[in-house]
Coordinates of C-alpha atoms in Angstrom, one line a residue:
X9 CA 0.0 0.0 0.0
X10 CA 1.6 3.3 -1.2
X11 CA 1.9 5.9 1.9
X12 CA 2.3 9.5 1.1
X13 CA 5.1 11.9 3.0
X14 CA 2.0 13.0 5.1
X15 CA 1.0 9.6 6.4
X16 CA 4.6 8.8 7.2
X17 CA 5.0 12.0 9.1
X18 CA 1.9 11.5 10.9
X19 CA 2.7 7.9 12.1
X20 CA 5.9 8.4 13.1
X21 CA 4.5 11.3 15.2
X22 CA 2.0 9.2 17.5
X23 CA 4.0 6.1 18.0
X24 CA 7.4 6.2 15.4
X25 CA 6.5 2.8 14.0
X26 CA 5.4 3.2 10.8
X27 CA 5.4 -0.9 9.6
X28 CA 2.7 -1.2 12.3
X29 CA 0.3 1.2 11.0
X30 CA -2.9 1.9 8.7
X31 CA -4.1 5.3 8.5
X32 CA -7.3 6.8 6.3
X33 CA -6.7 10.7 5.9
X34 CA -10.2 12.6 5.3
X35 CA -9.8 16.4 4.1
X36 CA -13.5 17.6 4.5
X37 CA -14.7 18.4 7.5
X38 CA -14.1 14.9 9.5
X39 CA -11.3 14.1 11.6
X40 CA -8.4 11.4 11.5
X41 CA -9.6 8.0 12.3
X42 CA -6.4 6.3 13.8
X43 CA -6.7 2.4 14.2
X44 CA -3.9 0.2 16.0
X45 CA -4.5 -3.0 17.5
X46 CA -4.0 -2.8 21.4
X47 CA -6.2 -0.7 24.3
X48 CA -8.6 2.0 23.1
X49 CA -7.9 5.3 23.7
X50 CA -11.1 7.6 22.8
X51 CA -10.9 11.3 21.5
X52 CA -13.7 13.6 21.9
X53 CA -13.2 16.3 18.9
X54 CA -14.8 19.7 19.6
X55 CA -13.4 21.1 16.4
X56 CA -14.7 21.2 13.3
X57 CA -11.6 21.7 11.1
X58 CA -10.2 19.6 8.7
X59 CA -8.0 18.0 10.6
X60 CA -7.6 16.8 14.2
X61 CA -4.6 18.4 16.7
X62 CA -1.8 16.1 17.0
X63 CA -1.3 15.0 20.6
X64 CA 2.2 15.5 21.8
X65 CA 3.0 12.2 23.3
X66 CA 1.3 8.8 23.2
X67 CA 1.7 5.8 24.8
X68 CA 3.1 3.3 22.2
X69 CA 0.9 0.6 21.1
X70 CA -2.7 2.0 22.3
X71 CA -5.8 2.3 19.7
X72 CA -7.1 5.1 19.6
X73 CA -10.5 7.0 17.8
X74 CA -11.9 10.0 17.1
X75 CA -15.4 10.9 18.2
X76 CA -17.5 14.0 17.2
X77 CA -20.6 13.5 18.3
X78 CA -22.5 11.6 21.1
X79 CA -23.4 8.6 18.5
X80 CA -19.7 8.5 17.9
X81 CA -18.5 8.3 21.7
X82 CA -21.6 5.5 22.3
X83 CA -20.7 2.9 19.4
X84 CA -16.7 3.8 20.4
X85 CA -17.5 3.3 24.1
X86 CA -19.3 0.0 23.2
X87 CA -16.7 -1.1 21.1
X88 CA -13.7 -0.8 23.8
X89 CA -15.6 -2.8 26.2
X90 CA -15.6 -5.4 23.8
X91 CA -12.5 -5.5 23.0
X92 CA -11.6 -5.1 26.4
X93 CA -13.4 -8.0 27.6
X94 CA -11.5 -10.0 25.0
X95 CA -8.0 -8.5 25.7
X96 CA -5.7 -11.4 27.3
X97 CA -3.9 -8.7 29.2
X98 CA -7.1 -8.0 31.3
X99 CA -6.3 -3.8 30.8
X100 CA -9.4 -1.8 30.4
X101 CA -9.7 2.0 29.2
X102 CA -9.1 4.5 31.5
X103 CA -9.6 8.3 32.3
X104 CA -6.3 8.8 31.1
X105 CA -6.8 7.1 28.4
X106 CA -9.5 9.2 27.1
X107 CA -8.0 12.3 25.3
X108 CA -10.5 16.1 24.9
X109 CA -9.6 18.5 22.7
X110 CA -8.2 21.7 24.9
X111 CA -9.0 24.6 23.4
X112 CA -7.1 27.9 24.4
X113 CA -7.4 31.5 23.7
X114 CA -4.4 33.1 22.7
X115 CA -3.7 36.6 21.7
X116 CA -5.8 38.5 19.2
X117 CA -8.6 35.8 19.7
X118 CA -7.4 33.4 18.2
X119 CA -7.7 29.6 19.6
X120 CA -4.7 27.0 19.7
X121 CA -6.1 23.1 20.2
X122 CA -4.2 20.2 21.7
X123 CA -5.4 17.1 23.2
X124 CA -4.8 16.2 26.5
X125 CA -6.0 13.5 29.2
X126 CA -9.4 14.2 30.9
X127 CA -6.5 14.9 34.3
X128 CA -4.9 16.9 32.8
X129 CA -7.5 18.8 30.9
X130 CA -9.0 19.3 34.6
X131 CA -5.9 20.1 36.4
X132 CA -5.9 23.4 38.4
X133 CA -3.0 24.5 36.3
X134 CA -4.4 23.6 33.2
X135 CA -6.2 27.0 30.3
X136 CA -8.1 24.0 28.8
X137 CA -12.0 25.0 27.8
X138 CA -14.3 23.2 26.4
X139 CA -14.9 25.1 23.2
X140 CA -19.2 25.9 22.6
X141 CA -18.3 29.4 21.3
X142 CA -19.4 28.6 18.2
X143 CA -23.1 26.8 19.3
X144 CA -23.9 28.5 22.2
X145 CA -24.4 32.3 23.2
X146 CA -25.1 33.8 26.6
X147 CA -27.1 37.1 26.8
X148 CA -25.3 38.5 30.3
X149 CA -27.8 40.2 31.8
X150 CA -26.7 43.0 34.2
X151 CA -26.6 42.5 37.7
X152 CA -28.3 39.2 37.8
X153 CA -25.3 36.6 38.5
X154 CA -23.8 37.3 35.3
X155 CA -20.5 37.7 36.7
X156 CA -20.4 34.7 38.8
X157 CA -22.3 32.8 35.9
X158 CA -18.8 33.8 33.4
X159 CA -16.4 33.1 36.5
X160 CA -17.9 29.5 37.3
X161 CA -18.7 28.1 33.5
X162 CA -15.6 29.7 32.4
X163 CA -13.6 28.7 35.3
X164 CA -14.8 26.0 37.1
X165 CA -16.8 23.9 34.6
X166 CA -14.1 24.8 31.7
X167 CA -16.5 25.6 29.4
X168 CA -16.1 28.6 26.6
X169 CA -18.8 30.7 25.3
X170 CA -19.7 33.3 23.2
X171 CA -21.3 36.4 26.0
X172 CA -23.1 39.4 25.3
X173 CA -22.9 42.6 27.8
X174 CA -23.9 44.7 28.8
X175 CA -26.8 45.6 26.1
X176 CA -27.9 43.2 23.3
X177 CA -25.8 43.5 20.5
X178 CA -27.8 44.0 17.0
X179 CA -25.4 41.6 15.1
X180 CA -25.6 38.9 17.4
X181 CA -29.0 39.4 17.5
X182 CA -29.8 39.5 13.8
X183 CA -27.7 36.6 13.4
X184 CA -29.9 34.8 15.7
X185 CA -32.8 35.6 13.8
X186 CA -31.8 34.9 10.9
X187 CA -31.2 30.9 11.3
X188 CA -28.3 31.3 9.4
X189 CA -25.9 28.7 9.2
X190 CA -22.8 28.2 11.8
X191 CA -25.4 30.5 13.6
X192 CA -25.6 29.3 17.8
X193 CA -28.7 27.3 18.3
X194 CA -28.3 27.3 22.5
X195 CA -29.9 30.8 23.8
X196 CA -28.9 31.5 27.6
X197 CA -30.2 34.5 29.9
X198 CA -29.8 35.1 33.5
X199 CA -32.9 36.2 35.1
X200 CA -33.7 37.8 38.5
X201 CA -36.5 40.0 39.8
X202 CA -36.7 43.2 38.0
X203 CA -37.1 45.2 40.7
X204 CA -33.7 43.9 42.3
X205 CA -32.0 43.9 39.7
X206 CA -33.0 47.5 39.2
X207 CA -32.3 48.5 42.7
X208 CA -28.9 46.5 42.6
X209 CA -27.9 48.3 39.0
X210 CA -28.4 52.3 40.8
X211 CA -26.7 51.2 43.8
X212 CA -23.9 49.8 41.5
X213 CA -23.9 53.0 39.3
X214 CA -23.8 54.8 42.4
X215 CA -20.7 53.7 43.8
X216 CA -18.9 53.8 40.7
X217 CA -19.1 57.4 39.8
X218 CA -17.3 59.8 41.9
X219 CA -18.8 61.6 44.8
X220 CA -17.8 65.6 44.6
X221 CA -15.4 65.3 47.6
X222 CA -14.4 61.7 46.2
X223 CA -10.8 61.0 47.5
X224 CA -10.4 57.8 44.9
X225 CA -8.6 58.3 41.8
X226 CA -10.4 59.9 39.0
X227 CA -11.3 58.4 35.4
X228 CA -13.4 58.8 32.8
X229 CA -13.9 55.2 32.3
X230 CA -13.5 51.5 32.9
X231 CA -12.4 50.5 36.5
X232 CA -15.1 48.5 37.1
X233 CA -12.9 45.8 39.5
X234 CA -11.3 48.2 41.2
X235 CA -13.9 50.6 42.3
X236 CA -12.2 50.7 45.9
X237 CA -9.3 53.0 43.9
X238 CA -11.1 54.1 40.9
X239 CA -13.9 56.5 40.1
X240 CA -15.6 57.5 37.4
X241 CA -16.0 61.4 36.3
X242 CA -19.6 62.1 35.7
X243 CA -21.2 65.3 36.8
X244 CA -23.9 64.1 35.3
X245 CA -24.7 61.3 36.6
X246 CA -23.9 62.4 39.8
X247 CA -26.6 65.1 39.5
X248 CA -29.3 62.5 38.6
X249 CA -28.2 59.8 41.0
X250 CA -26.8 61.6 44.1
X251 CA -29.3 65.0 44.0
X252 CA -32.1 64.5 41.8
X253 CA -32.4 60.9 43.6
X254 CA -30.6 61.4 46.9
X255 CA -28.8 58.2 46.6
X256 CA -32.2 56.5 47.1
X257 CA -33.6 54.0 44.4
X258 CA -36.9 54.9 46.1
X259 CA -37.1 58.1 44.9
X260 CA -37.1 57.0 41.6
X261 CA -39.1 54.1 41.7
X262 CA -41.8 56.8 42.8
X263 CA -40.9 58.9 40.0
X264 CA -41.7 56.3 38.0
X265 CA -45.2 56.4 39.0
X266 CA -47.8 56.8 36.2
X267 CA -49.4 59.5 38.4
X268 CA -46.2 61.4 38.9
X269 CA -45.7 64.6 37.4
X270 CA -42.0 64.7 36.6
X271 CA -42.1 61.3 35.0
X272 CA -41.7 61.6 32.0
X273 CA -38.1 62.6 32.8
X274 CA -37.7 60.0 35.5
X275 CA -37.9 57.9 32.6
X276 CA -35.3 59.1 31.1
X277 CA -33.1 59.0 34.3
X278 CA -34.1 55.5 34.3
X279 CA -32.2 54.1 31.0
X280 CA -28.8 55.7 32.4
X281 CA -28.4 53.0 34.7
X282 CA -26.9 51.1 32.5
X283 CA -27.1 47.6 33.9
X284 CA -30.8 47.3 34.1
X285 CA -32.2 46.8 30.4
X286 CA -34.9 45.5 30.3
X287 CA -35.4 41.6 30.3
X288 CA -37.8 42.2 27.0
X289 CA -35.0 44.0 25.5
X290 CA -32.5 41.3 26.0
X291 CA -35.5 39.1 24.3
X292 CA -37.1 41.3 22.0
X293 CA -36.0 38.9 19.1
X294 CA -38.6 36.2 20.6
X295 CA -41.6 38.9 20.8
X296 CA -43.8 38.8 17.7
X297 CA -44.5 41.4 16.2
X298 CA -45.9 40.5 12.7
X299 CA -50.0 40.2 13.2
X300 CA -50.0 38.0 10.5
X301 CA -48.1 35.5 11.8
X302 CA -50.6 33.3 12.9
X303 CA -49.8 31.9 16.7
X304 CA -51.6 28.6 16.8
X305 CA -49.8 27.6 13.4
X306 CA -47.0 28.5 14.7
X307 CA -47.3 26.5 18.2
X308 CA -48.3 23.9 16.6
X309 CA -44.7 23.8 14.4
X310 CA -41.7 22.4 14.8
X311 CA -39.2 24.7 16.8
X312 CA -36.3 23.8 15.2
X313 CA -38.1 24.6 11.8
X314 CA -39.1 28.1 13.1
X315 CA -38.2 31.4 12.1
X316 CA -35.8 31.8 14.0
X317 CA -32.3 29.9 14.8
X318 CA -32.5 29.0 18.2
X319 CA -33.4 25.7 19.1
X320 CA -32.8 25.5 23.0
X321 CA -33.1 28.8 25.1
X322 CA -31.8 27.8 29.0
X323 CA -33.1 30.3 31.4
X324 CA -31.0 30.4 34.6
X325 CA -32.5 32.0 37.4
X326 CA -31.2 34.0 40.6
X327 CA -34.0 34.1 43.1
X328 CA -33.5 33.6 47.4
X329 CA -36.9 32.1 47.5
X330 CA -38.3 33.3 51.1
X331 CA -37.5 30.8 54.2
X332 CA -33.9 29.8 51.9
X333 CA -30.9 30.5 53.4
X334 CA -29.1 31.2 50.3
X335 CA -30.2 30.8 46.5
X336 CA -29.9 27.6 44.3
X337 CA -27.4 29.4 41.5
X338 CA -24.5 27.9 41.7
X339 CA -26.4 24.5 41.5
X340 CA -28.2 26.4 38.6
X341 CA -24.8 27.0 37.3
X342 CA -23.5 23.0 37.9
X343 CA -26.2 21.2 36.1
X344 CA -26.0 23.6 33.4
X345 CA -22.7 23.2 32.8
X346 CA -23.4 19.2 32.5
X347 CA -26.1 20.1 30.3
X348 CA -24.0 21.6 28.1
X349 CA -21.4 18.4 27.7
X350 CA -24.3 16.1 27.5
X351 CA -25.4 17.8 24.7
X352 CA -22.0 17.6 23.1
X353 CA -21.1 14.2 24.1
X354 CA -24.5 12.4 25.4
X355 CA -24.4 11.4 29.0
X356 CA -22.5 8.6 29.5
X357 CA -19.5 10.6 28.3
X358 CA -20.7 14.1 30.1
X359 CA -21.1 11.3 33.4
X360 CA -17.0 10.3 32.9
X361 CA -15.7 13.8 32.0
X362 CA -17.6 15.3 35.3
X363 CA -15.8 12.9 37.8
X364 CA -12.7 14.9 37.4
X365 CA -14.3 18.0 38.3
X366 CA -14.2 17.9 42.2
X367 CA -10.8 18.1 42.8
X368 CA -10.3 21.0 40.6
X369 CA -13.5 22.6 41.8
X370 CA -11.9 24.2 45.2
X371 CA -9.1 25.8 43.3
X372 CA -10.9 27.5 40.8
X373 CA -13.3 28.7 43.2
X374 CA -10.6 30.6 45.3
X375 CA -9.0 32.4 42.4
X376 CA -12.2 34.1 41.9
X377 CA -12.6 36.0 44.8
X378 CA -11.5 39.4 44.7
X379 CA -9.8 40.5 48.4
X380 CA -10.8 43.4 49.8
X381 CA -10.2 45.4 53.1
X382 CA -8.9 41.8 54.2
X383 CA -11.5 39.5 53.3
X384 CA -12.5 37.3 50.1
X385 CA -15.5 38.5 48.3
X386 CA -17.1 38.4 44.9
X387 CA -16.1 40.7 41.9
X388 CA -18.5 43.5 40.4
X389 CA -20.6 43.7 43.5
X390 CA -21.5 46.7 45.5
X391 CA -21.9 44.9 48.4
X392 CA -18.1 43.5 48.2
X393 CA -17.0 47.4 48.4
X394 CA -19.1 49.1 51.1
X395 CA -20.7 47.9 54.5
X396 CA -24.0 50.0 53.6
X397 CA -27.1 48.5 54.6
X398 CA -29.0 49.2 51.3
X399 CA -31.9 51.4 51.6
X400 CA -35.5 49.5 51.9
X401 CA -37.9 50.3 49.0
X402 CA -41.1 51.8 50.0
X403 CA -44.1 50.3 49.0
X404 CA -45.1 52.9 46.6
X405 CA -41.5 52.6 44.8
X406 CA -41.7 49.2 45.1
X407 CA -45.4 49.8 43.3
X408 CA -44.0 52.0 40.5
X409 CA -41.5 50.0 40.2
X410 CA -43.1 46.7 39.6
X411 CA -45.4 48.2 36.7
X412 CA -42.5 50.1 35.1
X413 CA -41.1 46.6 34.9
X414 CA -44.9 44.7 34.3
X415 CA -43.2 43.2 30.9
X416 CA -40.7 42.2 32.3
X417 CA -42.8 40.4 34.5
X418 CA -45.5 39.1 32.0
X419 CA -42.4 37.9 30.1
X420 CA -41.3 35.7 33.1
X421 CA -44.4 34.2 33.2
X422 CA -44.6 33.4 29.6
X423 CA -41.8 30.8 30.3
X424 CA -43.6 29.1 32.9
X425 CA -47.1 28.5 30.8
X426 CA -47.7 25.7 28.5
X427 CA -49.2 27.1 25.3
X428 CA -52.0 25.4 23.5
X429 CA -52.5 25.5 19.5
X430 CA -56.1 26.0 20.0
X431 CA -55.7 29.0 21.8
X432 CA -54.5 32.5 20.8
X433 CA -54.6 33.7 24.5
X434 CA -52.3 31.1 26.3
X435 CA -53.2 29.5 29.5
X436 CA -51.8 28.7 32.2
X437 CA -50.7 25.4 32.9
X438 CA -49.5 24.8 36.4
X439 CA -46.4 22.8 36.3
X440 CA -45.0 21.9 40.1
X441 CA -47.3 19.0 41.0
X442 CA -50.5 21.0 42.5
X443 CA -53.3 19.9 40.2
X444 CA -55.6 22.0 41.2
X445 CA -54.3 25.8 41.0
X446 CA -54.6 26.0 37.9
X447 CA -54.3 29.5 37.5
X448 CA -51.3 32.1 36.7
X449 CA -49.8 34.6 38.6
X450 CA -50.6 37.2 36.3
X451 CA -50.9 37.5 32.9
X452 CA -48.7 36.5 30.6
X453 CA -47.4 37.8 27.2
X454 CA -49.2 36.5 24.3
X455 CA -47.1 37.3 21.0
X456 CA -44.1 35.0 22.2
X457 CA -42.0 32.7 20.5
X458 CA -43.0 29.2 21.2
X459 CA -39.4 28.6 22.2
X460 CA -39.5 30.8 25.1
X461 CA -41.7 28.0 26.9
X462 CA -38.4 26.1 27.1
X463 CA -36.8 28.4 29.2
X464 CA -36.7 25.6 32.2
X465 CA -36.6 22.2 29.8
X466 CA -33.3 21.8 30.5
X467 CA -31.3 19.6 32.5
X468 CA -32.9 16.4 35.1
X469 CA -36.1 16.7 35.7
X470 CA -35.6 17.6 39.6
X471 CA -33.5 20.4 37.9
X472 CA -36.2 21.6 35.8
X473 CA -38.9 22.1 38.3
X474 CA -36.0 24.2 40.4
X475 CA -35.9 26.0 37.4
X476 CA -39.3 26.6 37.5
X477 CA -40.1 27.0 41.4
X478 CA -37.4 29.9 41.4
X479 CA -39.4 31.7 38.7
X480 CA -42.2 31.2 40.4
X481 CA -40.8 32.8 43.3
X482 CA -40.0 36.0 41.5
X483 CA -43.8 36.6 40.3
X484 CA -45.1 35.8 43.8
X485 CA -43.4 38.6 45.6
X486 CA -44.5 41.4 43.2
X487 CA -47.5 40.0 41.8
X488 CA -49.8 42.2 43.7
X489 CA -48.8 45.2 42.6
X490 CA -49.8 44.4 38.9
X491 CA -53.4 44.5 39.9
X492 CA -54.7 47.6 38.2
X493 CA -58.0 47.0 38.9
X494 CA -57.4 48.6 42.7
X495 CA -56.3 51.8 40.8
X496 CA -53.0 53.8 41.1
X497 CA -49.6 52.5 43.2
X498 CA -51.0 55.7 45.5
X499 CA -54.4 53.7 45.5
X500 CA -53.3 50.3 46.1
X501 CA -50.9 51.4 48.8
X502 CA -53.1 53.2 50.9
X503 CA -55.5 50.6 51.0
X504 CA -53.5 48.0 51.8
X505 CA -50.9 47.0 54.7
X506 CA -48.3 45.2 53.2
X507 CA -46.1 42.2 55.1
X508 CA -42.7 43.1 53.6
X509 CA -40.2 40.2 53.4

């Protein structure tokens, strides 16, 4: 069999004997196939190149494949439990057996590949990411975990995405409209109550631009980790935030009020705090706006034959549900995370690959706390610069608040309904094991993309309905405010004694 210069140089690169090996070299879009005839050695292939990256070292004499896709890994994982069964020296495939693709950002964004041991991929020393830039995208929305969401996925689980913040961007959303191909078809959005996001994103905006008798060093922008040194130069925004609104997000949640005189400006005030967009914003490419689009057609499609790309949208919810000690993000964060690899490599794979994640896990974690005045605390949080006790809404901000926000709301509760084809007003389904209340919090959006009901199908089912339950959670707090038929936030609120959590 003749063997081109290519073939010899790649065989003597894996295990320098060429007599021993058989090699078919693809040049589309699959990867090497490498056979020899001893232990299996399995490589999962995140790139979609031509050709696969060379390990640097392998042990002589092991078989080896490479897999692409979660079919791929079964029939190989099949396959070397065969053989080993069969094998008269009794050895089996192991973790380090099994090589990943380690994908690593280098300078001027570009991304060098090598394959390493599952170990070593997961070694606290190791840059390796799993590479899902190209299939999924993650809409960071602004003080809502976003930051801890990027620090954890990125750092922890070793997974690389593509992130937008902190505003939509127009050509990533285009793109995702226009189901174009290499287009991501995995939609991900962090969401939290409106209203504390809202009240977190002033207080945030608050601290980073510099008081008049500020003693921090002055900039004009950027600093945003090191707002314990650096300020930003705004006079500005230090007018609207520090004496229009006396440091209080009250006062302009009652601004906000659609009996208030000077709201039309509040409004205005509003959209300068810059991390709290709108949630409908960040989705506004899953609101329907064509009335001829007919929405029980369209429900009754297929989602991945839609008008749009996307063909799993993964909300991931911050929420300290009332009685809970602390919220169920980072577990959010975890089974995502899996999620993500069992799509890529199906779950037996994602199953093997996670086993090496404890021991990595505690490193990780401490290099992404941010020290200050002595003690470890998270990044890109007001509350890890200043001792403040933040001040309490009042009911009537809280009010105006909640109905400047009502989409946002109603949008929320769009991913918790089940839609039915028969229906142009969608019903609520309740989803959490309670039969009987069937009813919904409060109204929800009508013109939505279908997809939007998948916002918690995603992950175990156990995960799903926390997924769901902290959603919940959100619309329960502030649901009562949305009830115009009491009249006016002044109305409702002097009417009615409130038990404040």
């Amino acid at each position: 069999m003749p063997w081109t210069r290519n073939t010899l140089n790649l065989s003597r690169l894996v295990c320098g004997r060429t007599s021993r090996l058989a090699i078919s070299v693809y040049t589309a879009s699959l990867t090497a196939l490498v056979l020899f005839t001893s232990n299996a050695l399995i490589l999962f292939s995140l790139s979609s190149s031509s050709s696969s990256p060379s390990p640097s070292s392998l042990p002589e004499g092991q078989q080896y494949q490479t897999v692409r896709t979660k079919n791929d890994w079964i029939h190989a994982h099949n396959v070397n439990h065969s053989s080993s069964r069969s094998n008269s020296t009794g050895n089996t495939t192991s973790d380090e057996h099994i090589l990943l693709v380690c994908s690593i950002r280098t300078k001027g964004a570009q991304v060098s590949e090598s394959l390493v041991s599952i170990p070593e991929f997961y070694s606290p020393e190791s840059k390796c990411k799993h590479n899902f830039r190209s299939s999924v995208v993650f809409f960071h929305v602004g003080k809502a975990g976003g930051g801890t969401a990027i620090g954890q996925l990125s750092g922890t689980h070793r997974t690389h995405l593509q992130y937008v913040h902190p505003k939509p961007n127009p050509k990533i959303v285009q793109a995702l409209k226009s189901n174009a191909k290499d287009t991501p078809d995995t939609l991900i959005i962090n969401v939290r109550d409106p209203i504390d996001r809202f009240v977190s994103a002033f207080r945030w905006k608050l601290l980073r631009t510099c008081a008049p008798n500020d003693t921090r060093q002055k900039t004009k922008r950027g600093g945003a980790h090191m707002v314990d040194t650096l300020c930003e130069v705004s006079p500005e925004q230090n007018q609207i935030l520090r004496e229009t609104y006396e440091g209080n997000p009250s006062i302009l949640g009652e601004a906000l009020c659609d009996d208030f005189k000077g709201r039309e400006k509040a409004l205005v005030d509003a959209r300068t705090i810059t991390h709290s967009t709108k949630l409908i914003e960040w989705l506004d490419l899953l609101i329907i706006k064509d009335n001829s689009v007919n929405l029980p057609s369209l429900l009754s499609s297929n989602l991945s034959a839609s008008s749009i790309g996307i063909s799993d949208f993964m909300a991931l919810p911050l929420e300290m549900q009332l009685g809970s000690e602390k919220s169920l993000f980072e577990q959010h964060l975890k089974h995502l995370a899996h999620t993500l690899i069992h799509k890529k490599y199906g779950k037996d794979a994602m199953e093997k690959i996670m086993t090496q994640l404890e021991p990595s896990q505690r490193n990780v974690k401490r290099k992404l706390k941010l020290k200050v005045n002595g003690k470890e605390r998270a990044r890109h949080s007001a509350s890890t610069y200043t001792n403040e006790t933040p001040p309490v809404l009042t009911p009537l901000g809280e009010c105006c608040l909640a109905r400047y926000f009502e989409d946002d709301y109603r949008l929320i509760q769009s991913m918790l309904v089940t839609p039915s084809p028969e229906e142009t007003t969608l019903s609520w389904e309740n989803g959490y094991g309670d039969k009987k209340a069937e009813k919904k919090i409060i109204h929800p959006l009508e013109n939505v993309h279908p997809i939007l009901h998948k916002a918690c199908s995603w992950g175990e089912e156990s995960q799903q309905e926390l997924c769901r339950s902290d959603l919940l959670s959100i619309l329960k707090r502030r649901a009562h405010y949305l009830d115009r038929s009491v009249g006016s936030c002044s109305d409702l609120v002097s009417k009615t004694k409130y038990s404040r959590r």
